Coordinates of C-alpha atoms in Angstrom, one line a residue:
Chain A
M101 CA -83.3 -68.3 29.2
S102 CA -80.6 -69.1 31.6
M103 CA -81.4 -71.9 34.5
K104 CA -81.3 -69.2 37.3
A105 CA -83.9 -66.9 35.1
S106 CA -86.6 -69.9 34.3
M107 CA -86.5 -70.6 38.1
E108 CA -87.1 -67.7 38.7
T109 CA -89.6 -67.0 37.1
K110 CA -91.4 -69.8 38.2
L111 CA -90.9 -69.2 41.5
Q112 CA -92.3 -65.1 41.0
T113 CA -95.1 -67.1 39.6
A114 CA -95.9 -69.9 41.6
Y115 CA -95.5 -68.2 45.3
A116 CA -96.0 -64.5 44.8
P117 CA -92.8 -64.7 47.5
E118 CA -91.7 -61.3 49.4
Q119 CA -88.5 -62.2 48.9
L120 CA -86.9 -64.6 46.6
E121 CA -83.0 -65.0 45.9
V122 CA -81.6 -67.9 43.5
I123 CA -78.1 -68.7 43.9
N124 CA -75.8 -70.2 41.7
E125 CA -73.4 -72.2 43.4
S126 CA -72.1 -73.6 41.0
H127 CA -68.6 -72.2 41.4
L128 CA -68.8 -73.8 45.0
H129 CA -68.3 -77.4 43.9
A130 CA -65.7 -76.9 41.8
G131 CA -64.1 -80.6 41.9
H132 CA -66.3 -82.4 42.9
H133 CA -67.6 -86.0 41.1
H134 CA -70.5 -84.4 38.4
E135 CA -73.3 -86.4 38.8
D136 CA -73.8 -86.9 35.3
S137 CA -70.6 -86.7 33.4
G138 CA -69.1 -89.8 34.7
H139 CA -67.0 -90.8 38.0
H140 CA -63.9 -90.1 36.1
V141 CA -64.8 -86.6 35.1
M142 CA -64.3 -83.8 37.6
Y143 CA -66.2 -80.8 37.6
D144 CA -64.7 -77.4 36.7
G145 CA -67.3 -75.7 38.1
T146 CA -68.6 -72.8 35.6
G147 CA -72.5 -73.7 34.3
E148 CA -75.5 -74.0 36.2
T149 CA -75.7 -77.2 38.3
H150 CA -75.6 -75.9 41.8
F151 CA -78.3 -73.4 42.9
R152 CA -79.9 -72.7 46.9
V153 CA -82.9 -70.5 46.1
R154 CA -83.6 -68.3 49.0
I155 CA -88.0 -67.2 49.2
V156 CA -90.1 -65.9 51.6
S157 CA -93.9 -66.5 50.3
S158 CA -97.2 -66.9 52.5
A159 CA -97.6 -70.1 50.4
F160 CA -95.7 -71.9 53.0
E161 CA -97.6 -70.9 55.6
G162 CA -99.0 -74.1 57.6
M163 CA -96.8 -76.4 55.3
S164 CA -94.4 -78.8 56.8
R165 CA -90.7 -78.7 55.5
I166 CA -90.9 -81.7 53.8
D167 CA -94.1 -80.8 52.1
R168 CA -92.7 -77.6 51.1
H169 CA -89.5 -78.9 50.0
R170 CA -91.7 -81.3 48.1
S171 CA -93.3 -78.4 46.3
I172 CA -90.4 -76.8 45.2
N173 CA -88.8 -79.5 43.8
A174 CA -92.4 -80.2 41.9
L175 CA -92.2 -76.7 40.5
L176 CA -88.4 -77.1 39.3
A177 CA -88.9 -80.7 37.7
D178 CA -88.0 -79.8 34.7
E179 CA -84.9 -78.0 35.5
L180 CA -83.8 -80.7 38.1
K181 CA -83.8 -83.2 34.9
A182 CA -82.3 -80.4 32.3
G183 CA -78.7 -80.5 34.7
V184 CA -79.4 -79.1 38.0
H185 CA -78.7 -81.6 40.0
A186 CA -78.3 -79.6 43.6
L187 CA -80.8 -77.3 45.0
A188 CA -80.4 -76.4 48.7
L189 CA -83.8 -74.9 49.7
E190 CA -84.2 -72.4 52.4
P191 CA -87.9 -71.5 52.3
A192 CA -89.7 -70.1 55.0
A193 CA -93.0 -68.1 55.6
P194 CA -93.2 -64.4 56.1
G195 CA -92.5 -63.6 60.1
E196 CA -90.6 -66.7 60.6
K197 CA -86.5 -66.9 61.3
T198 CA -84.3 -67.5 58.1
R199 CA -80.5 -67.8 58.5
R200 CA -79.6 -64.8 57.3
Chain B
M268 CA -86.1 -101.7 39.0
S269 CA -88.2 -103.8 41.7
G270 CA -84.8 -105.3 43.2
I271 CA -83.3 -102.0 44.0
K272 CA -86.7 -100.8 45.8
D273 CA -87.2 -104.6 47.4
F274 CA -83.1 -103.7 49.0
I275 CA -84.2 -100.1 49.4
D276 CA -87.3 -101.0 51.4
N277 CA -85.6 -103.5 53.3
E278 CA -82.8 -101.3 54.6
V279 CA -84.9 -98.7 55.7
K280 CA -87.4 -101.0 57.8
N281 CA -84.5 -102.6 59.5
N282 CA -82.2 -99.9 60.3
D283 CA -83.3 -97.6 63.2
V284 CA -81.4 -94.6 61.4
V285 CA -80.1 -94.6 57.4
L286 CA -78.4 -92.2 55.9
F287 CA -78.1 -92.7 51.7
M288 CA -75.7 -90.2 51.1
K289 CA -72.5 -89.8 48.5
G290 CA -69.3 -91.8 49.9
T291 CA -69.6 -93.1 53.4
P292 CA -69.7 -91.8 56.8
G293 CA -65.9 -91.8 57.2
F294 CA -65.1 -90.1 53.9
P295 CA -68.5 -88.1 52.8
Q296 CA -68.4 -87.5 48.5
C297 CA -70.1 -84.1 48.8
G298 CA -71.0 -81.5 51.3
F299 CA -74.5 -82.0 51.9
S300 CA -73.7 -85.5 52.9
G301 CA -70.9 -84.0 54.6
Q302 CA -73.0 -81.8 56.4
V303 CA -75.7 -84.4 57.9
V304 CA -72.7 -87.0 58.8
Q305 CA -71.7 -83.9 61.5
I306 CA -75.2 -83.3 62.8
L307 CA -75.7 -87.0 62.7
D308 CA -72.3 -87.7 64.7
Y309 CA -73.1 -84.8 66.8
V310 CA -76.4 -85.8 68.1
G311 CA -74.1 -89.1 68.9
V312 CA -76.7 -91.3 66.8
D313 CA -75.9 -94.7 65.4
Y314 CA -76.7 -95.2 62.2
K315 CA -76.3 -96.9 58.8
G316 CA -74.4 -94.5 55.9
I317 CA -75.4 -96.1 52.1
D318 CA -72.9 -94.9 49.9
V319 CA -75.2 -94.2 46.3
L320 CA -72.3 -93.4 44.8
T321 CA -71.6 -97.4 44.3
S322 CA -74.5 -97.9 42.1
M323 CA -76.2 -96.2 39.7
E324 CA -79.0 -98.1 40.1
L325 CA -79.6 -97.3 43.6
R326 CA -78.5 -93.8 43.4
Q327 CA -81.8 -93.2 40.9
G328 CA -83.7 -95.5 43.0
I329 CA -83.8 -94.2 46.0
K330 CA -85.3 -90.8 44.5
E331 CA -88.1 -92.8 43.1
Y332 CA -88.7 -94.1 46.5
S333 CA -88.4 -91.3 48.5
N334 CA -90.1 -89.3 45.4
W335 CA -87.1 -86.4 46.3
P336 CA -84.5 -85.5 44.0
T337 CA -81.8 -85.0 45.6
I338 CA -79.4 -86.7 48.2
P339 CA -78.7 -87.0 50.9
Q340 CA -82.1 -88.9 52.4
L341 CA -82.4 -89.7 55.8
Y342 CA -85.1 -92.3 57.3
V343 CA -85.4 -93.1 61.4
K344 CA -87.7 -95.6 61.7
G345 CA -88.6 -96.5 58.4
E346 CA -89.6 -92.7 58.0
F347 CA -88.0 -90.3 55.6
I348 CA -87.1 -87.3 57.4
G349 CA -85.7 -85.0 54.6
G350 CA -82.6 -84.1 53.1
C351 CA -79.3 -81.6 54.0
D352 CA -81.2 -78.7 54.4
I353 CA -84.3 -80.1 56.4
I354 CA -81.9 -82.3 59.0
R355 CA -79.9 -78.5 59.6
E356 CA -82.9 -76.4 59.8
M357 CA -84.3 -79.7 62.1
F358 CA -80.9 -79.9 64.5
Q359 CA -80.6 -76.0 64.7
A360 CA -84.6 -76.1 66.2
G361 CA -83.8 -79.1 68.7
E362 CA -85.9 -81.2 66.6
L363 CA -84.1 -83.6 65.3
Q364 CA -82.7 -84.4 69.0
A365 CA -86.8 -84.3 69.8
L366 CA -87.5 -87.0 67.3
F367 CA -84.9 -89.4 67.7
E368 CA -86.1 -89.5 71.6
G369 CA -89.8 -90.0 70.2
K370 CA -89.3 -92.3 68.1
G371 CA -87.1 -94.4 70.7
V372 CA -83.7 -93.8 69.4
A373 CA -80.8 -93.4 71.5
T374 CA -78.3 -90.7 71.3
K375 CA -75.3 -89.8 73.4
A376 CA -76.4 -86.8 75.2
A377 CA -80.4 -87.2 75.4

């Protein structure tokens, strides 16, 4: 299963979200130093290393921003260990303003 | 690891505003770090930038110190505030400016 699919499954199961988008943004980071492959290797932008998660779920109601992020980071700890090194998160509860 | 933890602890407690980042405020090496630099500069707060790319031990150590898996990380008066997404959301909502004010940290245009 791809990293994206495995994250989607976990997020879906854990939060039963109203909206969920897992976006692979790895291509946006081509040319920057790739974290785990040494300082002299430039990342070519392929693969599954940088993601953005947009999620709206009532599970986030009453949680602080930090707690929302900590919750998602913990859920996706395996993926973060297995090569995802940037995880931009946009969690919201229903009715809250989102970036779009 | 205790050495690096002491180093981090010392930086966080002895500087009002500390940003652990990739690169330096003048030359960020990652877009997420760069966004936080821009926000802090806009708000006009004095801060210390610490480049985690200078040390593998530091880069790993800061993640364990805060139990937070990504960089950048912003600390104000010893408290972990968040990473890029949280700082941006707080800034856009006016909460970041209020946080600095509440903690007695001077900003350019309070």
